PDB file of C-alpha atoms in Angstrom:
ATOM      1  CA  MET A   1      -0.483 -59.046 -21.774  1.00 47.00           C
ATOM      2  CA  SER A   2       2.668 -57.535 -20.240  1.00 47.00           C
ATOM      3  CA  SER A   3       2.424 -55.012 -17.908  1.00 47.00           C
ATOM      4  CA  GLN A   4       5.243 -52.740 -18.774  1.00 49.00           C
ATOM      5  CA  THR A   5       3.222 -49.537 -18.220  1.00 48.00           C
ATOM      6  CA  GLY A   6       2.472 -48.816 -14.773  1.00 65.00           C
ATOM      7  CA  GLY A   7       6.033 -48.410 -13.413  1.00 79.00           C
ATOM      8  CA  LYS A   8       6.246 -48.292  -9.767  1.00 86.00           C
ATOM      9  CA  GLY A   9       2.888 -49.730  -8.866  1.00 90.00           C
ATOM     10  CA  VAL A  10       3.578 -52.901 -10.983  1.00 93.00           C
ATOM     11  CA  LEU A  11       7.011 -53.450  -9.304  1.00 94.00           C
ATOM     12  CA  LEU A  12       5.450 -52.988  -5.985  1.00 95.00           C
ATOM     13  CA  LYS A  13       2.630 -55.151  -6.737  1.00 95.00           C
ATOM     14  CA  LEU A  14       5.441 -57.672  -8.173  1.00 95.00           C
ATOM     15  CA  PHE A  15       7.658 -57.631  -5.249  1.00 96.00           C
ATOM     16  CA  TRP A  16       4.783 -58.082  -2.844  1.00 96.00           C
ATOM     17  CA  SER A  17       3.165 -61.132  -4.570  1.00 95.00           C
ATOM     18  CA  MET A  18       6.548 -62.988  -5.111  1.00 95.00           C
ATOM     19  CA  LEU A  19       7.462 -62.065  -1.510  1.00 95.00           C
ATOM     20  CA  TYR A  20       4.355 -63.912  -0.384  1.00 94.00           C
ATOM     21  CA  ILE A  21       4.085 -66.683  -2.573  1.00 93.00           C
ATOM     22  CA  SER A  22       7.830 -67.445  -1.920  1.00 92.00           C
ATOM     23  CA  THR A  23       7.126 -66.929   1.829  1.00 90.00           C
ATOM     24  CA  PHE A  24       4.168 -69.573   2.070  1.00 87.00           C
ATOM     25  CA  THR A  25       5.214 -71.825  -0.172  1.00 83.00           C
ATOM     26  CA  PHE A  26       6.822 -75.297   0.750  1.00 76.00           C
ATOM     27  CA  GLY A  27       7.980 -77.834  -1.590  1.00 71.00           C
ATOM     28  CA  GLY A  28      10.121 -76.730  -4.328  1.00 70.00           C
ATOM     29  CA  GLY A  29       9.631 -75.256  -7.636  1.00 72.00           C
ATOM     30  CA  PHE A  30       6.800 -76.943  -9.041  1.00 75.00           C
ATOM     31  CA  VAL A  31       4.892 -75.704  -6.006  1.00 82.00           C
ATOM     32  CA  ILE A  32       5.753 -72.082  -6.427  1.00 84.00           C
ATOM     33  CA  ILE A  33       4.688 -72.169 -10.240  1.00 83.00           C
ATOM     34  CA  THR A  34       1.189 -73.273  -9.092  1.00 84.00           C
ATOM     35  CA  PHE A  35       0.823 -70.248  -7.049  1.00 89.00           C
ATOM     36  CA  MET A  36       2.471 -68.082  -9.693  1.00 91.00           C
ATOM     37  CA  LYS A  37       0.176 -69.519 -12.320  1.00 89.00           C
ATOM     38  CA  ARG A  38      -2.817 -68.358  -9.774  1.00 91.00           C
ATOM     39  CA  LYS A  39      -1.815 -64.921  -9.087  1.00 93.00           C
ATOM     40  CA  PHE A  40       0.061 -63.880 -12.446  1.00 94.00           C
ATOM     41  CA  VAL A  41      -2.464 -65.820 -14.867  1.00 92.00           C
ATOM     42  CA  ASP A  42      -5.541 -66.216 -12.999  1.00 92.00           C
ATOM     43  CA  GLU A  43      -5.815 -63.185 -10.615  1.00 94.00           C
ATOM     44  CA  LEU A  44      -3.503 -60.377 -12.356  1.00 93.00           C
ATOM     45  CA  HIS A  45      -3.983 -61.526 -16.001  1.00 93.00           C
ATOM     46  CA  TRP A  46      -0.559 -60.247 -16.576  1.00 94.00           C
ATOM     47  CA  LEU A  47       0.279 -63.576 -18.288  1.00 93.00           C
ATOM     48  CA  GLU A  48      -1.274 -66.135 -20.467  1.00 92.00           C
ATOM     49  CA  GLU A  49      -1.736 -69.616 -19.329  1.00 87.00           C
ATOM     50  CA  SER A  50       0.173 -70.769 -22.590  1.00 87.00           C
ATOM     51  CA  GLU A  51       2.985 -68.122 -21.583  1.00 90.00           C
ATOM     52  CA  MET A  52       2.961 -69.673 -17.911  1.00 89.00           C
ATOM     53  CA  LEU A  53       3.358 -73.324 -19.363  1.00 86.00           C
ATOM     54  CA  ASP A  54       6.476 -72.069 -21.789  1.00 87.00           C
ATOM     55  CA  MET A  55       8.204 -70.194 -18.512  1.00 89.00           C
ATOM     56  CA  THR A  56       7.525 -73.510 -16.539  1.00 86.00           C
ATOM     57  CA  ALA A  57       9.060 -75.528 -19.073  1.00 85.00           C
ATOM     58  CA  LEU A  58      11.962 -73.075 -19.448  1.00 87.00           C
ATOM     59  CA  ALA A  59      12.338 -72.721 -15.798  1.00 88.00           C
ATOM     60  CA  GLN A  60      12.607 -76.328 -15.350  1.00 83.00           C
ATOM     61  CA  SER A  61      15.114 -76.879 -18.254  1.00 82.00           C
ATOM     62  CA  SER A  62      17.451 -74.093 -16.992  1.00 83.00           C
ATOM     63  CA  PRO A  63      20.244 -74.525 -14.507  1.00 84.00           C
ATOM     64  CA  GLY A  64      19.388 -73.408 -11.068  1.00 84.00           C
ATOM     65  CA  ALA A  65      16.291 -73.395  -8.968  1.00 87.00           C
ATOM     66  CA  ILE A  66      12.949 -73.477 -10.509  1.00 88.00           C
ATOM     67  CA  ALA A  67      11.874 -70.979  -8.259  1.00 89.00           C
ATOM     68  CA  VAL A  68      14.292 -68.383  -9.170  1.00 92.00           C
ATOM     69  CA  ASN A  69      14.328 -69.285 -12.652  1.00 92.00           C
ATOM     70  CA  ALA A  70      10.492 -68.883 -13.037  1.00 92.00           C
ATOM     71  CA  ALA A  71      11.064 -65.496 -11.145  1.00 93.00           C
ATOM     72  CA  ILE A  72      13.336 -64.295 -13.595  1.00 94.00           C
ATOM     73  CA  LEU A  73      11.050 -65.018 -16.316  1.00 94.00           C
ATOM     74  CA  VAL A  74       7.797 -63.757 -14.747  1.00 94.00           C
ATOM     75  CA  GLY A  75       9.544 -60.596 -13.788  1.00 95.00           C
ATOM     76  CA  TRP A  76      11.132 -60.092 -17.192  1.00 94.00           C
ATOM     77  CA  ARG A  77       7.696 -60.621 -18.718  1.00 94.00           C
ATOM     78  CA  VAL A  78       5.916 -58.060 -16.528  1.00 93.00           C
ATOM     79  CA  HIS A  79       8.502 -55.380 -16.408  1.00 94.00           C
ATOM     80  CA  GLY A  80      11.797 -55.880 -18.033  1.00 93.00           C
ATOM     81  CA  LEU A  81      15.173 -55.895 -16.163  1.00 94.00           C
ATOM     82  CA  SER A  82      13.645 -54.110 -13.190  1.00 95.00           C
ATOM     83  CA  GLY A  83      10.747 -56.568 -12.838  1.00 95.00           C
ATOM     84  CA  MET A  84      13.128 -59.438 -13.303  1.00 96.00           C
ATOM     85  CA  ALA A  85      15.366 -57.838 -10.402  1.00 96.00           C
ATOM     86  CA  VAL A  86      12.433 -57.404  -8.276  1.00 96.00           C
ATOM     87  CA  ALA A  87      11.170 -60.441  -8.705  1.00 96.00           C
ATOM     88  CA  VAL A  88      14.357 -62.476  -8.084  1.00 95.00           C
ATOM     89  CA  VAL A  89      14.885 -60.443  -4.776  1.00 96.00           C
ATOM     90  CA  ALA A  90      11.603 -61.190  -3.544  1.00 96.00           C
ATOM     91  CA  THR A  91      11.804 -64.616  -4.345  1.00 94.00           C
ATOM     92  CA  ILE A  92      15.133 -65.474  -2.407  1.00 93.00           C
ATOM     93  CA  LEU A  93      14.569 -63.381   0.541  1.00 94.00           C
ATOM     94  CA  PRO A  94      12.284 -65.861   2.442  1.00 92.00           C
ATOM     95  CA  PRO A  95      14.440 -68.839   1.945  1.00 89.00           C
ATOM     96  CA  MET A  96      17.444 -66.991   2.985  1.00 91.00           C
ATOM     97  CA  ALA A  97      15.901 -65.468   5.989  1.00 91.00           C
ATOM     98  CA  ILE A  98      14.647 -69.207   6.967  1.00 86.00           C
ATOM     99  CA  LEU A  99      18.013 -70.718   6.309  1.00 85.00           C
ATOM    100  CA  THR A 100      19.826 -68.412   8.363  1.00 87.00           C
ATOM    101  CA  ALA A 101      17.582 -68.633  11.347  1.00 85.00           C
ATOM    102  CA  ILE A 102      17.596 -72.374  10.728  1.00 79.00           C
ATOM    103  CA  SER A 103      21.159 -72.509  10.898  1.00 81.00           C
ATOM    104  CA  PHE A 104      21.660 -71.058  14.219  1.00 82.00           C
ATOM    105  CA  CYS A 105      19.592 -73.608  15.712  1.00 79.00           C
ATOM    106  CA  TYR A 106      20.026 -76.626  13.477  1.00 73.00           C
ATOM    107  CA  ALA A 107      21.133 -79.119  16.125  1.00 73.00           C
ATOM    108  CA  ALA A 108      17.656 -78.640  17.961  1.00 74.00           C
ATOM    109  CA  PHE A 109      15.778 -78.784  15.124  1.00 72.00           C
ATOM    110  CA  ALA A 110      17.515 -81.855  13.558  1.00 71.00           C
ATOM    111  CA  ALA A 111      16.524 -83.946  16.835  1.00 77.00           C
ATOM    112  CA  ASN A 112      12.916 -82.562  17.314  1.00 81.00           C
ATOM    113  CA  PRO A 113      10.497 -85.325  16.482  1.00 86.00           C
ATOM    114  CA  TYR A 114       7.943 -82.577  16.065  1.00 86.00           C
ATOM    115  CA  VAL A 115       9.607 -80.829  13.285  1.00 81.00           C
ATOM    116  CA  ALA A 116      10.289 -84.017  11.551  1.00 79.00           C
ATOM    117  CA  PHE A 117       6.662 -85.043  11.528  1.00 84.00           C
ATOM    118  CA  THR A 118       5.597 -81.696  10.560  1.00 84.00           C
ATOM    119  CA  LEU A 119       7.932 -82.246   7.254  1.00 78.00           C
ATOM    120  CA  ARG A 120       6.543 -85.445   6.809  1.00 81.00           C
ATOM    121  CA  GLY A 121       2.943 -84.027   6.816  1.00 84.00           C
ATOM    122  CA  MET A 122       4.206 -81.231   4.457  1.00 82.00           C
ATOM    123  CA  GLN A 123       5.187 -83.929   2.118  1.00 82.00           C
ATOM    124  CA  ALA A 124       1.589 -84.985   1.548  1.00 82.00           C
ATOM    125  CA  GLY A 125       0.504 -81.318   0.973  1.00 82.00           C
ATOM    126  CA  VAL A 126       3.321 -80.714  -1.565  1.00 80.00           C
ATOM    127  CA  ALA A 127       2.174 -83.991  -3.564  1.00 82.00           C
ATOM    128  CA  ALA A 128      -1.223 -82.421  -3.817  1.00 83.00           C
ATOM    129  CA  VAL A 129      -0.298 -79.073  -5.171  1.00 80.00           C
ATOM    130  CA  ILE A 130       2.042 -81.170  -7.636  1.00 79.00           C
ATOM    131  CA  LEU A 131      -0.745 -82.983  -8.784  1.00 83.00           C
ATOM    132  CA  ASP A 132      -2.744 -79.733  -9.044  1.00 83.00           C
ATOM    133  CA  VAL A 133       0.158 -78.411 -11.676  1.00 77.00           C
ATOM    134  CA  VAL A 134      -0.105 -81.614 -13.670  1.00 80.00           C
ATOM    135  CA  CYS A 135      -3.781 -81.617 -14.082  1.00 84.00           C
ATOM    136  CA  SER A 136      -3.789 -77.701 -14.546  1.00 81.00           C
ATOM    137  CA  LEU A 137      -0.994 -77.338 -17.156  1.00 76.00           C
ATOM    138  CA  GLY A 138      -1.909 -80.636 -18.667  1.00 79.00           C
ATOM    139  CA  THR A 139      -5.228 -79.722 -19.327  1.00 83.00           C
ATOM    140  CA  GLY A 140      -3.999 -76.799 -21.280  1.00 78.00           C
ATOM    141  CA  VAL A 141      -2.034 -79.065 -23.529  1.00 76.00           C
ATOM    142  CA  LEU A 142      -5.076 -81.158 -23.987  1.00 81.00           C
ATOM    143  CA  LYS A 143      -6.919 -77.999 -24.934  1.00 83.00           C
ATOM    144  CA  GLU A 144      -4.564 -77.127 -27.608  1.00 81.00           C
ATOM    145  CA  ARG A 145      -5.684 -80.482 -29.418  1.00 81.00           C
ATOM    146  CA  SER A 146      -2.170 -80.636 -30.714  1.00 85.00           C
ATOM    147  CA  ALA A 147      -1.289 -84.087 -31.401  1.00 88.00           C
ATOM    148  CA  VAL A 148       2.758 -83.473 -31.385  1.00 88.00           C
ATOM    149  CA  HIS A 149       2.288 -81.732 -27.871  1.00 86.00           C
ATOM    150  CA  LEU A 150       0.002 -84.937 -26.658  1.00 87.00           C
ATOM    151  CA  ALA A 151       2.460 -87.183 -28.043  1.00 90.00           C
ATOM    152  CA  VAL A 152       5.350 -85.462 -26.123  1.00 90.00           C
ATOM    153  CA  MET A 153       3.493 -85.465 -23.245  1.00 86.00           C
ATOM    154  CA  VAL A 154       2.338 -89.218 -23.004  1.00 90.00           C
ATOM    155  CA  CYS A 155       6.144 -90.119 -24.316  1.00 93.00           C
ATOM    156  CA  ALA A 156       7.751 -88.090 -21.108  1.00 91.00           C
ATOM    157  CA  PHE A 157       5.059 -89.985 -18.822  1.00 89.00           C
ATOM    158  CA  VAL A 158       5.679 -93.471 -20.025  1.00 94.00           C
ATOM    159  CA  ALA A 159       9.660 -92.757 -20.363  1.00 94.00           C
ATOM    160  CA  ALA A 160       9.749 -91.446 -16.649  1.00 92.00           C
ATOM    161  CA  TRP A 161       7.086 -93.900 -15.072  1.00 92.00           C
ATOM    162  CA  VAL A 162       7.783 -97.360 -16.946  1.00 94.00           C
ATOM    163  CA  PHE A 163      11.279 -96.795 -18.121  1.00 94.00           C
ATOM    164  CA  ASP A 164      12.818 -94.675 -15.266  1.00 93.00           C
ATOM    165  CA  VAL A 165      14.465 -92.493 -17.812  1.00 92.00           C
ATOM    166  CA  GLY A 166      16.187 -89.666 -16.261  1.00 91.00           C
ATOM    167  CA  VAL A 167      14.261 -86.037 -16.040  1.00 86.00           C
ATOM    168  CA  VAL A 168      17.393 -84.227 -18.056  1.00 88.00           C
ATOM    169  CA  TYR A 169      16.876 -86.891 -20.853  1.00 91.00           C
ATOM    170  CA  ILE A 170      13.024 -86.461 -20.872  1.00 91.00           C
ATOM    171  CA  ILE A 171      13.741 -82.529 -20.957  1.00 88.00           C
ATOM    172  CA  LEU A 172      16.332 -82.581 -23.620  1.00 90.00           C
ATOM    173  CA  GLY A 173      14.039 -84.703 -26.012  1.00 92.00           C
ATOM    174  CA  ALA A 174      11.205 -82.409 -25.517  1.00 89.00           C
ATOM    175  CA  ALA A 175      13.490 -79.146 -26.290  1.00 88.00           C
ATOM    176  CA  CYS A 176      14.679 -81.168 -29.462  1.00 92.00           C
ATOM    177  CA  VAL A 177      10.994 -81.716 -30.487  1.00 91.00           C
ATOM    178  CA  GLY A 178      10.229 -77.823 -29.735  1.00 87.00           C
ATOM    179  CA  VAL A 179      13.156 -76.878 -31.813  1.00 90.00           C
ATOM    180  CA  VAL A 180      12.373 -79.068 -34.713  1.00 91.00           C
ATOM    181  CA  MET A 181       8.509 -77.637 -34.464  1.00 88.00           C
ATOM    182  CA  ALA A 182       9.852 -74.069 -34.277  1.00 87.00           C
ATOM    183  CA  LEU A 183      12.152 -74.749 -37.296  1.00 90.00           C
ATOM    184  CA  ALA A 184       9.354 -76.127 -39.308  1.00 88.00           C
ATOM    185  CA  ARG A 185       7.214 -73.130 -38.632  1.00 85.00           C
ATOM    186  CA  ARG A 186       9.857 -70.981 -39.435  1.00 86.00           C
ATOM    187  CA  GLN A 187      10.501 -72.551 -42.649  1.00 87.00           C
ATOM    188  CA  GLY A 188       6.708 -72.717 -43.406  1.00 78.00           C
ATOM    189  CA  GLY A 189       6.267 -69.153 -42.575  1.00 68.00           C
ATOM    190  CA  HIS A 190       8.878 -68.190 -45.342  1.00 60.00           C
ATOM    191  CA  LYS A 191       7.417 -70.252 -48.194  1.00 56.00           C
ATOM    192  CA  ALA A 192       4.133 -68.390 -47.518  1.00 46.00           C
TER     193      ALA A 192
END
């Protein structure tokens, strides 16, 4: 569902969409991915939900900020190299501007109890948005009715929640399962 045709109009819409999402999103990569899904899957229909799920997994498992990694993947999918560049610039501009402004008056912000209370309140909102991501993307996995995907999802939850396994190990384990499944599909395709 790529929007490779459309040139400057698509790039401009991509830029403003990513700039808006990045400007008004607090709470990290998972929150921004929720808004990216709503914009690019639900509203603009530039991506399929399964593509967004795959991009989320890739963005999380790649080094760097999840938001920037997701912007790279979405931009590339929407409009190639130029889409990737536009999406990344639009994603990093708001945090850079905010951090620059805060750095000039850090002492006043750090000692301000209202800022501290505001940030604590935002944590509750972030938790709700992350829960929304889990429910939305998890529902997509459940709809596929794939025993392997369901098993990976349940095992990842149990490993993190019950056994306190680090996220890195869970991601590596899930990646290994994905590689094995891809190789099995490839082998099955060559025999047919």
